[in-house]
Short mmCIF file of C-alpha atoms and ligand atoms in Angstrom, two decimals:
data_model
loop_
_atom_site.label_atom_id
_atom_site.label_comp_id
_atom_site.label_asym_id
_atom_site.label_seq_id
_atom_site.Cartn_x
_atom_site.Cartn_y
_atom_site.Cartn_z
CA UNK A 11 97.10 121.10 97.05
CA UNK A 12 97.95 117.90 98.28
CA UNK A 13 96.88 116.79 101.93
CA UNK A 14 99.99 115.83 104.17
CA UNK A 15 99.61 114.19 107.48
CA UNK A 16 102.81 114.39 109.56
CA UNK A 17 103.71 111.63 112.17
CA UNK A 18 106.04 111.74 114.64
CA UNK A 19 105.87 116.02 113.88
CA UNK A 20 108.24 116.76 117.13
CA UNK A 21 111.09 115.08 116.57
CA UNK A 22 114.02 115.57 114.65
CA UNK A 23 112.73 114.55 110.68
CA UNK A 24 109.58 115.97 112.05
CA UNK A 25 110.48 119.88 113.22
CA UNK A 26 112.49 119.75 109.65
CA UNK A 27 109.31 118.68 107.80
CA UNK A 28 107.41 121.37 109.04
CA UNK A 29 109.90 123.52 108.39
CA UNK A 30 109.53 122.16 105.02
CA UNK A 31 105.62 122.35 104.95
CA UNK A 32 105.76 126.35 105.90
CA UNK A 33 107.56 127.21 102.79
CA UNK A 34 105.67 124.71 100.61
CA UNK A 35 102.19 126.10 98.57
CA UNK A 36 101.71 122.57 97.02
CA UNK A 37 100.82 120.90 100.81
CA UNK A 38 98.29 121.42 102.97
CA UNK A 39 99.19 120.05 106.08
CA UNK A 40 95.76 117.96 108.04
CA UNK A 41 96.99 116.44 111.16
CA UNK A 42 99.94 115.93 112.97
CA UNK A 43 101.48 113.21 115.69
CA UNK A 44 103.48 112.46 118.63
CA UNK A 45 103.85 110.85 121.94
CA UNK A 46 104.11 113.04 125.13
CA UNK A 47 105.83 116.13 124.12
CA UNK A 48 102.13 117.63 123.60
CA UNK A 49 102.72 121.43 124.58
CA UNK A 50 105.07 121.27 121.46
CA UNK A 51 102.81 119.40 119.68
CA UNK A 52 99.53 121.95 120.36
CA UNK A 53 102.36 124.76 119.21
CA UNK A 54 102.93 123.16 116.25
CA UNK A 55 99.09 122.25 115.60
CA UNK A 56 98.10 126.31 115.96
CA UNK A 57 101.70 127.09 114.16
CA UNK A 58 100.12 125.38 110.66
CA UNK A 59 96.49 125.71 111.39
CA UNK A 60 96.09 121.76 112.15
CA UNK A 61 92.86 121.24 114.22
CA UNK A 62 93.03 117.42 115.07
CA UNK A 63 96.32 115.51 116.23
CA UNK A 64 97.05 112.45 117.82
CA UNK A 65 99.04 112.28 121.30
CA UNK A 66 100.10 108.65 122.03
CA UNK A 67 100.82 108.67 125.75
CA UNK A 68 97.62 108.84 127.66
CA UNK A 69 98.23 111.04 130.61
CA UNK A 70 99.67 113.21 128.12
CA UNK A 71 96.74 113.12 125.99
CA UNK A 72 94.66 114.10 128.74
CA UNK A 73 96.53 117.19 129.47
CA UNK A 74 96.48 118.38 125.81
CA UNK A 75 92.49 118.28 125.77
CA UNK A 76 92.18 120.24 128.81
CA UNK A 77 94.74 122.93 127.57
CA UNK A 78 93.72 123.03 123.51
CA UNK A 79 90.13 123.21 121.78
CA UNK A 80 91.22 121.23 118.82
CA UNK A 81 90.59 117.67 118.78
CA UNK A 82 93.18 115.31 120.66
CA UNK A 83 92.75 111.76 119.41
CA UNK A 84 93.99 108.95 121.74
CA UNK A 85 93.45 104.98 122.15
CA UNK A 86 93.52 101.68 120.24
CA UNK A 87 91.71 103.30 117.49
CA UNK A 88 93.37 106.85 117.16
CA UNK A 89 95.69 106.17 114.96
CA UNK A 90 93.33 105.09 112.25
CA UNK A 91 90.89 107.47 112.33
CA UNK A 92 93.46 110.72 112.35
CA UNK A 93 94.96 108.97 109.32
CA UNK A 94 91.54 108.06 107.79
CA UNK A 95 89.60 111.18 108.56
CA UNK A 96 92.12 113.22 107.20
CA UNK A 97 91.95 111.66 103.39
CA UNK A 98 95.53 112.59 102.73
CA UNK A 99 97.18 112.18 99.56
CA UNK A 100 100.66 111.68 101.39
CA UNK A 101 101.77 110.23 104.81
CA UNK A 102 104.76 111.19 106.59
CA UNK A 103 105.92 108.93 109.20
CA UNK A 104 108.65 110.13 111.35
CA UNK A 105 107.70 107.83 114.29
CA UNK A 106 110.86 106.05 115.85
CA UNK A 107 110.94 102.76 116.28
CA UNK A 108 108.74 99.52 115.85
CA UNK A 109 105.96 101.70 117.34
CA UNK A 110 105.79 103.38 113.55
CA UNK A 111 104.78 100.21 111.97
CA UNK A 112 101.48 100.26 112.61
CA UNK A 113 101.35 103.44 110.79
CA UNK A 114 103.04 102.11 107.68
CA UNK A 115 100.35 99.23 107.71
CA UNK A 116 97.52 101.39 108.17
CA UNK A 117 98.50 104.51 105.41
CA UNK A 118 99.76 101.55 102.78
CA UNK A 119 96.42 99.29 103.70
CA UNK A 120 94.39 102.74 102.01
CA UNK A 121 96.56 102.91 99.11
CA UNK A 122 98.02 106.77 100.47
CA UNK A 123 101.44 107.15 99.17
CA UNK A 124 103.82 107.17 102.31
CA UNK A 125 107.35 109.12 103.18
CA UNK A 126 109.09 106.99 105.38
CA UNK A 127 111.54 107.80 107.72
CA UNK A 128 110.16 104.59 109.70
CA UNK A 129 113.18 102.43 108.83
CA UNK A 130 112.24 100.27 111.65
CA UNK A 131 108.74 99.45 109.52
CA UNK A 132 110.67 97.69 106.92
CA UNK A 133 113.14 96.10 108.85
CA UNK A 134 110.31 94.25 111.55
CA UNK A 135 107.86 93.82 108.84
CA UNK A 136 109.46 94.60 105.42
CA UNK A 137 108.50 91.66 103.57
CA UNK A 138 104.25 92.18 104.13
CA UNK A 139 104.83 96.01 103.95
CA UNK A 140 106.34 95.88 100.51
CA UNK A 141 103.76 93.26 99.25
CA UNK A 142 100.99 95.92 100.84
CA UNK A 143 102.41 98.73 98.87
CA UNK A 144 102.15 96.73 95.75
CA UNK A 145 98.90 95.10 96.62
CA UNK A 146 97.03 98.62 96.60
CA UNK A 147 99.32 100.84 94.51
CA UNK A 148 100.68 102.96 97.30
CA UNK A 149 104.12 104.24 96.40
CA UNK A 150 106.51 103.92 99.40
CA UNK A 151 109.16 107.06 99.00
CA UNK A 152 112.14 106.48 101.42
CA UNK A 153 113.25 109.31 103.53
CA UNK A 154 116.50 108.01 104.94
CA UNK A 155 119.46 109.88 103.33
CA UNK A 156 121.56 106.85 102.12
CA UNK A 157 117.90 104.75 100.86
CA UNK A 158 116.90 108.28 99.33
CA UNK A 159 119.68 108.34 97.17
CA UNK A 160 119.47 104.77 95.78
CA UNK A 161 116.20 105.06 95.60
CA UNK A 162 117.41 107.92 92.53
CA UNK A 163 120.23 105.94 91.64
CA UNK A 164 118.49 103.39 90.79
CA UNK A 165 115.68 105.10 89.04
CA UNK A 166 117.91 106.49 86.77
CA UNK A 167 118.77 102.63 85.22
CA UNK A 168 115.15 102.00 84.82
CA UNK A 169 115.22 101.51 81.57
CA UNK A 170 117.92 98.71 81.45
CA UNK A 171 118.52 95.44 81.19
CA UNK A 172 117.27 93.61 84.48
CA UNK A 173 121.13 93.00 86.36
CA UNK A 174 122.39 96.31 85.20
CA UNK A 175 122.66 97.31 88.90
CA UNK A 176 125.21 94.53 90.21
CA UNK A 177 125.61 96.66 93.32
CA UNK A 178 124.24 98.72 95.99
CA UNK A 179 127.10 100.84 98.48
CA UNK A 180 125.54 102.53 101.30
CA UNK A 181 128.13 104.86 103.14
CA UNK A 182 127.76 105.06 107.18
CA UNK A 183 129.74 108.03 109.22
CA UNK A 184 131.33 105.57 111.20
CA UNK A 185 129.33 107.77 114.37
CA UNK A 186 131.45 109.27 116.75
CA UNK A 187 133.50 106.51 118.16
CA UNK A 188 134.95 105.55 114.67
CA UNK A 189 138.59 104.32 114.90
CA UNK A 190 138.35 102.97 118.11
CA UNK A 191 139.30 99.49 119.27
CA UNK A 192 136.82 97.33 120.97
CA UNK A 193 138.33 97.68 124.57
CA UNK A 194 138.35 101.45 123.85
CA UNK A 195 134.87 101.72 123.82
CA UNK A 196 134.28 99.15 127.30
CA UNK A 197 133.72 103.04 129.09
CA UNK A 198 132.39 105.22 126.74
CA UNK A 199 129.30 107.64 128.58
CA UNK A 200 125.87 108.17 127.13
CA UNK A 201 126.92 111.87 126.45
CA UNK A 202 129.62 110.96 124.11
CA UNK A 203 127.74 107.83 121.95
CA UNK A 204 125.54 110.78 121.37
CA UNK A 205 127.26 113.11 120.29
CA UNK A 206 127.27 112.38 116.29
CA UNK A 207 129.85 113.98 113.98
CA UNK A 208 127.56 114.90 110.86
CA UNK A 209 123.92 114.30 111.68
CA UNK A 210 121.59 116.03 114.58
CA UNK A 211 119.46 113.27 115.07
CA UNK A 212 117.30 111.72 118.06
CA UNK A 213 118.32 109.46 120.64
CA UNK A 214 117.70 106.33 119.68
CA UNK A 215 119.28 106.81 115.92
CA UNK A 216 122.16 108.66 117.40
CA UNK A 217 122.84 105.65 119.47
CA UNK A 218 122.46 103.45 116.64
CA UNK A 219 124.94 105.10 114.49
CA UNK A 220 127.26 104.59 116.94
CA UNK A 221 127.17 101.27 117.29
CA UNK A 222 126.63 101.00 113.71
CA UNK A 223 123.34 99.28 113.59
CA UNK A 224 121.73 102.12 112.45
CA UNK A 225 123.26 100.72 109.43
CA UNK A 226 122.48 97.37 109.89
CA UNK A 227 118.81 98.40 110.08
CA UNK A 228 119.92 100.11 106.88
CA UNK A 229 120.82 96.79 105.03
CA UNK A 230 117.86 95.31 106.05
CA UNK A 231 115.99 98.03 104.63
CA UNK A 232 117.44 98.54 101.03
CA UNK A 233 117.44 94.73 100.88
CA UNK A 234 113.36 95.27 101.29
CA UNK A 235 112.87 98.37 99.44
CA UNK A 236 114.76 97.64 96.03
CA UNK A 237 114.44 93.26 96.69
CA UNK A 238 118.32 93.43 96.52
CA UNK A 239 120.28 90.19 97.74
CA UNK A 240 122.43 90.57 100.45
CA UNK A 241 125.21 89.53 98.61
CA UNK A 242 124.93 92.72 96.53
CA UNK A 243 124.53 95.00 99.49
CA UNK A 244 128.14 96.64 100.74
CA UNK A 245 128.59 98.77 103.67
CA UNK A 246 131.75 101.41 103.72
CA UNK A 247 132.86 103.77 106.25
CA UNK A 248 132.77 107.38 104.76
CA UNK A 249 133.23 109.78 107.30
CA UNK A 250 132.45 112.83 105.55
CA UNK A 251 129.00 112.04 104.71
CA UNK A 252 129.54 113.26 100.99
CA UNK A 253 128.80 110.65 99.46
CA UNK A 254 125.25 109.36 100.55
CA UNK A 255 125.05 106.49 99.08
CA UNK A 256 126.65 104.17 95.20
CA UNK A 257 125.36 101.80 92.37
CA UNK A 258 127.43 99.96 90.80
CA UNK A 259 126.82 99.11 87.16
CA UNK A 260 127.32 96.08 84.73
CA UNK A 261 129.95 97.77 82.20
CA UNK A 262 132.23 99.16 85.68
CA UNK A 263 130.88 102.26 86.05
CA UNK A 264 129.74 103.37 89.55
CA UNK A 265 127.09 106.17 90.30
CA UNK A 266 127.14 108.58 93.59
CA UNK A 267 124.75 111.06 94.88
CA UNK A 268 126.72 113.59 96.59
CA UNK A 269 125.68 116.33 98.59
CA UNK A 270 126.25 118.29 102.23
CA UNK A 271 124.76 115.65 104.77
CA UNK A 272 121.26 117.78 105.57
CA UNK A 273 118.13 115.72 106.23
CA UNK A 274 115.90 118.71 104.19
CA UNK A 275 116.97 117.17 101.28
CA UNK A 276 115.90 113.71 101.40
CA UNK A 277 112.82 114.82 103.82
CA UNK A 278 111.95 117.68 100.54
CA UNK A 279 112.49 114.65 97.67
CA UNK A 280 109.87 112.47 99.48
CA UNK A 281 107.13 115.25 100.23
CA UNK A 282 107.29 116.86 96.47
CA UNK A 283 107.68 113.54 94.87
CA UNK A 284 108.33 113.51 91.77
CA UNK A 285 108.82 117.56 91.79
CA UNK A 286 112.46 118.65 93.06
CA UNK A 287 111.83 121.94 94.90
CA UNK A 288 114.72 124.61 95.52
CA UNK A 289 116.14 124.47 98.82
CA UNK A 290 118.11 127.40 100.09
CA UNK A 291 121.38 125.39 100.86
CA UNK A 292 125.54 125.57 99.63
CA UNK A 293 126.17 123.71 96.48
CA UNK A 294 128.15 121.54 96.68
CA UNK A 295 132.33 122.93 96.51
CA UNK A 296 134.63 119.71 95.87
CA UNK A 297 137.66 121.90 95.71
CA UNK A 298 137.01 123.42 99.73
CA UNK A 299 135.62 119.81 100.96
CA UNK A 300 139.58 118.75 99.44
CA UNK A 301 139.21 115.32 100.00
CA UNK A 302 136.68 112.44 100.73
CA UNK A 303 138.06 109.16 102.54
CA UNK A 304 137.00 105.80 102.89
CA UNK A 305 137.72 102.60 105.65
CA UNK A 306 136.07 99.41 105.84
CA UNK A 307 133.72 98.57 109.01
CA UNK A 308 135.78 97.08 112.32
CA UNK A 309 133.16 94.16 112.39
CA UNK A 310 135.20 92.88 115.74
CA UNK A 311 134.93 96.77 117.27
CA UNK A 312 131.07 97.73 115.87
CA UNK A 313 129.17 93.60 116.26
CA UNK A 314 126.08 94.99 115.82
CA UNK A 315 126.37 95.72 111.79
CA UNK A 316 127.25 91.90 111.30
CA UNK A 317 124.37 90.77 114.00
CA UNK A 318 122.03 93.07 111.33
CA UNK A 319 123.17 91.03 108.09
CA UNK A 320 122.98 87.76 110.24
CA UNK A 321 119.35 88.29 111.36
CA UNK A 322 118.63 89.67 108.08
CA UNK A 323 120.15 86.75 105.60
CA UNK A 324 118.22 84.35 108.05
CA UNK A 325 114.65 85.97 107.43
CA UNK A 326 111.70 85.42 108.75
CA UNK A 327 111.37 86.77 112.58
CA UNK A 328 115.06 87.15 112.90
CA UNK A 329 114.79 90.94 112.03
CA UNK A 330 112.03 92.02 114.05
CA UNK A 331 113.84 90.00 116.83
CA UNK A 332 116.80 92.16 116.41
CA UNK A 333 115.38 95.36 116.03
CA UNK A 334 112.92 94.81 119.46
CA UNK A 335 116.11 93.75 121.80
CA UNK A 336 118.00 96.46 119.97
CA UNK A 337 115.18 98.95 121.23
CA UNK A 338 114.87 97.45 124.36
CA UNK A 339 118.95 97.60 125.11
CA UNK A 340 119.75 101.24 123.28
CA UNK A 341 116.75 102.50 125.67
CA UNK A 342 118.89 101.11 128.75
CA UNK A 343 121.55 102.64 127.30
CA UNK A 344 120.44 105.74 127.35
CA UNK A 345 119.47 105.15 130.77
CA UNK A 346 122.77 104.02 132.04
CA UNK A 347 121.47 100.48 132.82
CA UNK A 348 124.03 98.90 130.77
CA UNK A 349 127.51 99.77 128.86
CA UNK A 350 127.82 100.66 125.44
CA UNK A 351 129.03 97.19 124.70
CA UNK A 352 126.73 95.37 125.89
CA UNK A 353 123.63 96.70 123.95
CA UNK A 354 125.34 94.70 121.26
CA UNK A 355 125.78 91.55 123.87
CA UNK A 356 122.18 91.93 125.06
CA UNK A 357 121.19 91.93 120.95
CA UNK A 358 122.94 88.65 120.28
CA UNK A 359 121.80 86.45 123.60
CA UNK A 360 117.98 87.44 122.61
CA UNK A 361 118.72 86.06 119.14
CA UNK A 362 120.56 82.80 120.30
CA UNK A 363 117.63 82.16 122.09
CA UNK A 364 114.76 83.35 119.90
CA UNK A 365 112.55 80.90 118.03
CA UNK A 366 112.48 82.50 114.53
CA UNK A 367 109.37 81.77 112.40
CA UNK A 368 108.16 82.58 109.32
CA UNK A 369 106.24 85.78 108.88
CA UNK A 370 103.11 85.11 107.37
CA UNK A 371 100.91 88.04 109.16
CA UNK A 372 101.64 91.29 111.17
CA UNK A 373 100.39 89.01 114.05
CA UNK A 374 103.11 86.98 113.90
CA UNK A 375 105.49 90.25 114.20
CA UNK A 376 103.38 91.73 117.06
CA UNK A 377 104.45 88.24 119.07
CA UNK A 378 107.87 88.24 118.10
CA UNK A 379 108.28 91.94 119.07
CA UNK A 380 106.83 91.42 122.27
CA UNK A 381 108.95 87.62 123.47
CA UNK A 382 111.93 89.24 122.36
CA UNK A 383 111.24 92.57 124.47
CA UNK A 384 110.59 90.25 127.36
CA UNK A 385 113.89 88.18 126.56
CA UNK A 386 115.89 91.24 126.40
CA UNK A 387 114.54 92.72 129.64
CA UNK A 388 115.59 89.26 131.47
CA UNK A 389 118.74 89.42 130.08
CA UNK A 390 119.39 93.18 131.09
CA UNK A 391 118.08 92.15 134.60
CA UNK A 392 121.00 89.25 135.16
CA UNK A 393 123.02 92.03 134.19
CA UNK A 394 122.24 94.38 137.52
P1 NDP B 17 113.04 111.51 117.39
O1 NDP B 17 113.31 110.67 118.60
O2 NDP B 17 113.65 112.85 117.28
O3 NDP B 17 111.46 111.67 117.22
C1 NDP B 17 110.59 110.59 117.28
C2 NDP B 17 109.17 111.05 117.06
O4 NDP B 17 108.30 109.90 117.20
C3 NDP B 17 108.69 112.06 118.11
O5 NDP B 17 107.78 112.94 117.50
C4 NDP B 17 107.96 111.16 119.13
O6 NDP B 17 107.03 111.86 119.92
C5 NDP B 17 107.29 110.21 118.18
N1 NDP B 17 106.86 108.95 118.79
C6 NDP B 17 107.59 108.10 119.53
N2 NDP B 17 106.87 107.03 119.89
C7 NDP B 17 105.63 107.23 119.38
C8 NDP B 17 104.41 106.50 119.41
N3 NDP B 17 104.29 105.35 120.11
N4 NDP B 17 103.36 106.99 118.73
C9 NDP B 17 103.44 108.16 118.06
N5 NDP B 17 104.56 108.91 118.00
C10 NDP B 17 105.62 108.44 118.66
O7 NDP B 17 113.43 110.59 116.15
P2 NDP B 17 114.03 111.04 114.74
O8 NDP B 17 113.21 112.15 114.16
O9 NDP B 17 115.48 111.18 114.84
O10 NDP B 17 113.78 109.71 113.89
C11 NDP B 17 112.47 109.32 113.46
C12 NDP B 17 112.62 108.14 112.52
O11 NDP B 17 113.34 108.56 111.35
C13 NDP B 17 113.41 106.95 113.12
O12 NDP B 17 112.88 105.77 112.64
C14 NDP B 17 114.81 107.17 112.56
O13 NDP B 17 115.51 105.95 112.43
C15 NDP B 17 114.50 107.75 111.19
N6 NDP B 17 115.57 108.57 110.63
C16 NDP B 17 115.99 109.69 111.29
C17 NDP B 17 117.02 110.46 110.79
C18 NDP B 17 117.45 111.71 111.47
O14 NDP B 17 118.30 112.42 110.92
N7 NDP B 17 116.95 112.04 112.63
C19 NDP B 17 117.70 110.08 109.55
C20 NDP B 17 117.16 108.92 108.91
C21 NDP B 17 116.13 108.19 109.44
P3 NDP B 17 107.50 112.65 121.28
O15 NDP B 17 108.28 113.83 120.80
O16 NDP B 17 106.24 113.05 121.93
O17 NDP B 17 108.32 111.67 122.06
MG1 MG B 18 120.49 106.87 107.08
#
């Protein structure tokens, strides 16, 4: 049996985990995580027999205790000892946003292997996570779909010459306003940005795939995982979701992995690593699906995709800059304290007038994260 610890349990990658985790005898699930939804939370604790979770939001904290006789962790300090006392073999963190990096330092830091659905940990602090991970041995299994499949893609050239893979194609949906023109999307509501074609997803990624920097983020994050140039890194619009994600070889040929877009799959790869468990899902039928299309990305239409690659070709801060205003202006969003354009307008002013320094420790990030927070706020509040 290995231990699991699942973070972030009541969202969306985390209800499918424990889906996952019922059906599973190999994992023995230890503790789980969230931030206010705790009556879900306590369910899900007594659900799997979990006697010790963590509830980030204080008030809410306080209301779990006096409802539950397990043990409700809260404070500076939590987060450490839940993942600590629990001696898991295996980590799942399916926090959103920059608030999950602290998880990604803290399971990598004790050399526990780690499932990450966290993209946001390796795009604000991907260059000391990765050098964590190989400083204690922990292995870092990606859960998002696209970084999931290059992650077997690539495995399956191990054995080559080093430049066999020339190039890495990670498809994007194109999100629900694909095809529209810039101007078309000046009045677009909450409701509709998230309403996303393929994926159920939560909030803050639905948002993000329709503006297309959930891809961006995306970049960012194979260039940290597999140390792969930007130059070599391609984005294409494939609205199916098919095809999750290409290499592309030295002697021409190309490599897919292909498959009905469902989360379970990626989410089952990185908790059974390096088993492949059956999942009760449709194979795959080419000859119903008929067809699977392609466009390029409207950089003029979608900004935020080429505001990613900026901030990530310039290194440094520039990335955890991005991803904080990117927080900070998708939450107004959502909200309705700006327009759907201007998340990406509110993005590029706290870049143009961040100071971007080198990264050398996670204090460094903690800083950045919090200026550009504060810059994107003022901005936002010349807005009103
Ligand atoms: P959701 O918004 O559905 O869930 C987020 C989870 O994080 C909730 O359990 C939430 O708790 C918890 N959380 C939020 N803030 C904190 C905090 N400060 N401390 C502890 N827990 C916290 O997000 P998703 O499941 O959609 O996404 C999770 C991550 O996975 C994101 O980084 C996303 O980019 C990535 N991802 C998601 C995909 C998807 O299909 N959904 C696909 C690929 C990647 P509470 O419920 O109490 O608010
Ligand atoms: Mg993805």
């Amino acid at each position: 049996m290995r231990k699991l610890v699942i973070l972030g349990s009541t969202g969306s990658i985390g209800t499918q985990a424990l889906e996952l985790v019922a059906g599973a005898d190999d994992l023995e699930l230890v503790a789980l995580s969230a931030d206010r939804r705790w009556e879900q939370l306590i369910a899900q604790a007594d659900e799997h027999r979990v006697r010790r979770v963590l509830i980030a939001d204080p008030e809410s904290a306080e209301k779990a205790r006096a409802a539950w006789d397990g043990e409700v962790l809260n404070g500076p300090e939590a987060l450490a000892e839940l993942i600590l006392g629990a001696e898991p073999d295996l980590v799942l963190n399916a926090i959103v946003g920059s608030a999950g990096l602290a998880a990604t330092v803290i399971t990598l830091s004790e050399g526990v292997d780690l499932a990450l659905a966290n993209k946001e940990s390796l795009v604000v602090g991907g260059d000391l996570v990765i050098e964590l991970a190989a400083a204690t041995g922990a292995r870092l299994i990606p859960v998002d779909s696209e970084h999931s499949a290059l992650d077997q893609l690539i495995a399956s050239e191990s054995g080559q010459m080093p430049g066999t893979v020339e190039r890495l194609t990670l498809t994007a949906s194109g999100g629900p306003f694909r095809g529209r023109s810039r101007s078309e999307l000046a009045s677009v509501t909450v409701e509709e940005a998230l309403n996303h074609p393929t994926w159920q997803m939560g909030g803050k990624i639905s948002i993000d795939s329709a503006t297309l920097m959930n891809k961006g983020l995306e970049v960012i994050e194979a260039h940290q995982l597999f140390g792969t140039a930007y130059d070599q890194l391609e984005v294409v619009i494939h609205p199916q979701s098919i095809i999750h994600s290409m290499i592309s070889l030295a002697d021409g040929s190309s490599l897919a992995h292909l498959g009905y877009p469902d989360m379970k799959v990626p989410i089952a790869y990185a908790l059974h690593y390096p088993r492949r468990v059956k999942l009760a899902l449709e194979p795959l039928d080419l000859a119903q699906l008929g067809s699977l299309t392609f466009e390029a990305v409207d950089e003029e239409a979608f900004p935020c995709l080429g505001l990613a690659l900026a901030a990530g070709r310039e290194g440094g801060t520039a990335p955890c800059v991005l991803n904080a205003a990117n927080e900070v202006a998708v939450a107004a969003f959502l909200d309705h304290r700006c327009s759907f354009l201007q998340i990406s307008e509110l993005i590029a002013a706290t870049l143009d007038d961040a100071r971007i320094e080198q990264t050398y420790s996670f204090d460094t990030l903690i800083a950045a994260d919090r200026a550009a927070r504060q810059a994107t706020s003022e901005h936002l509040a010349a807005l009103a």
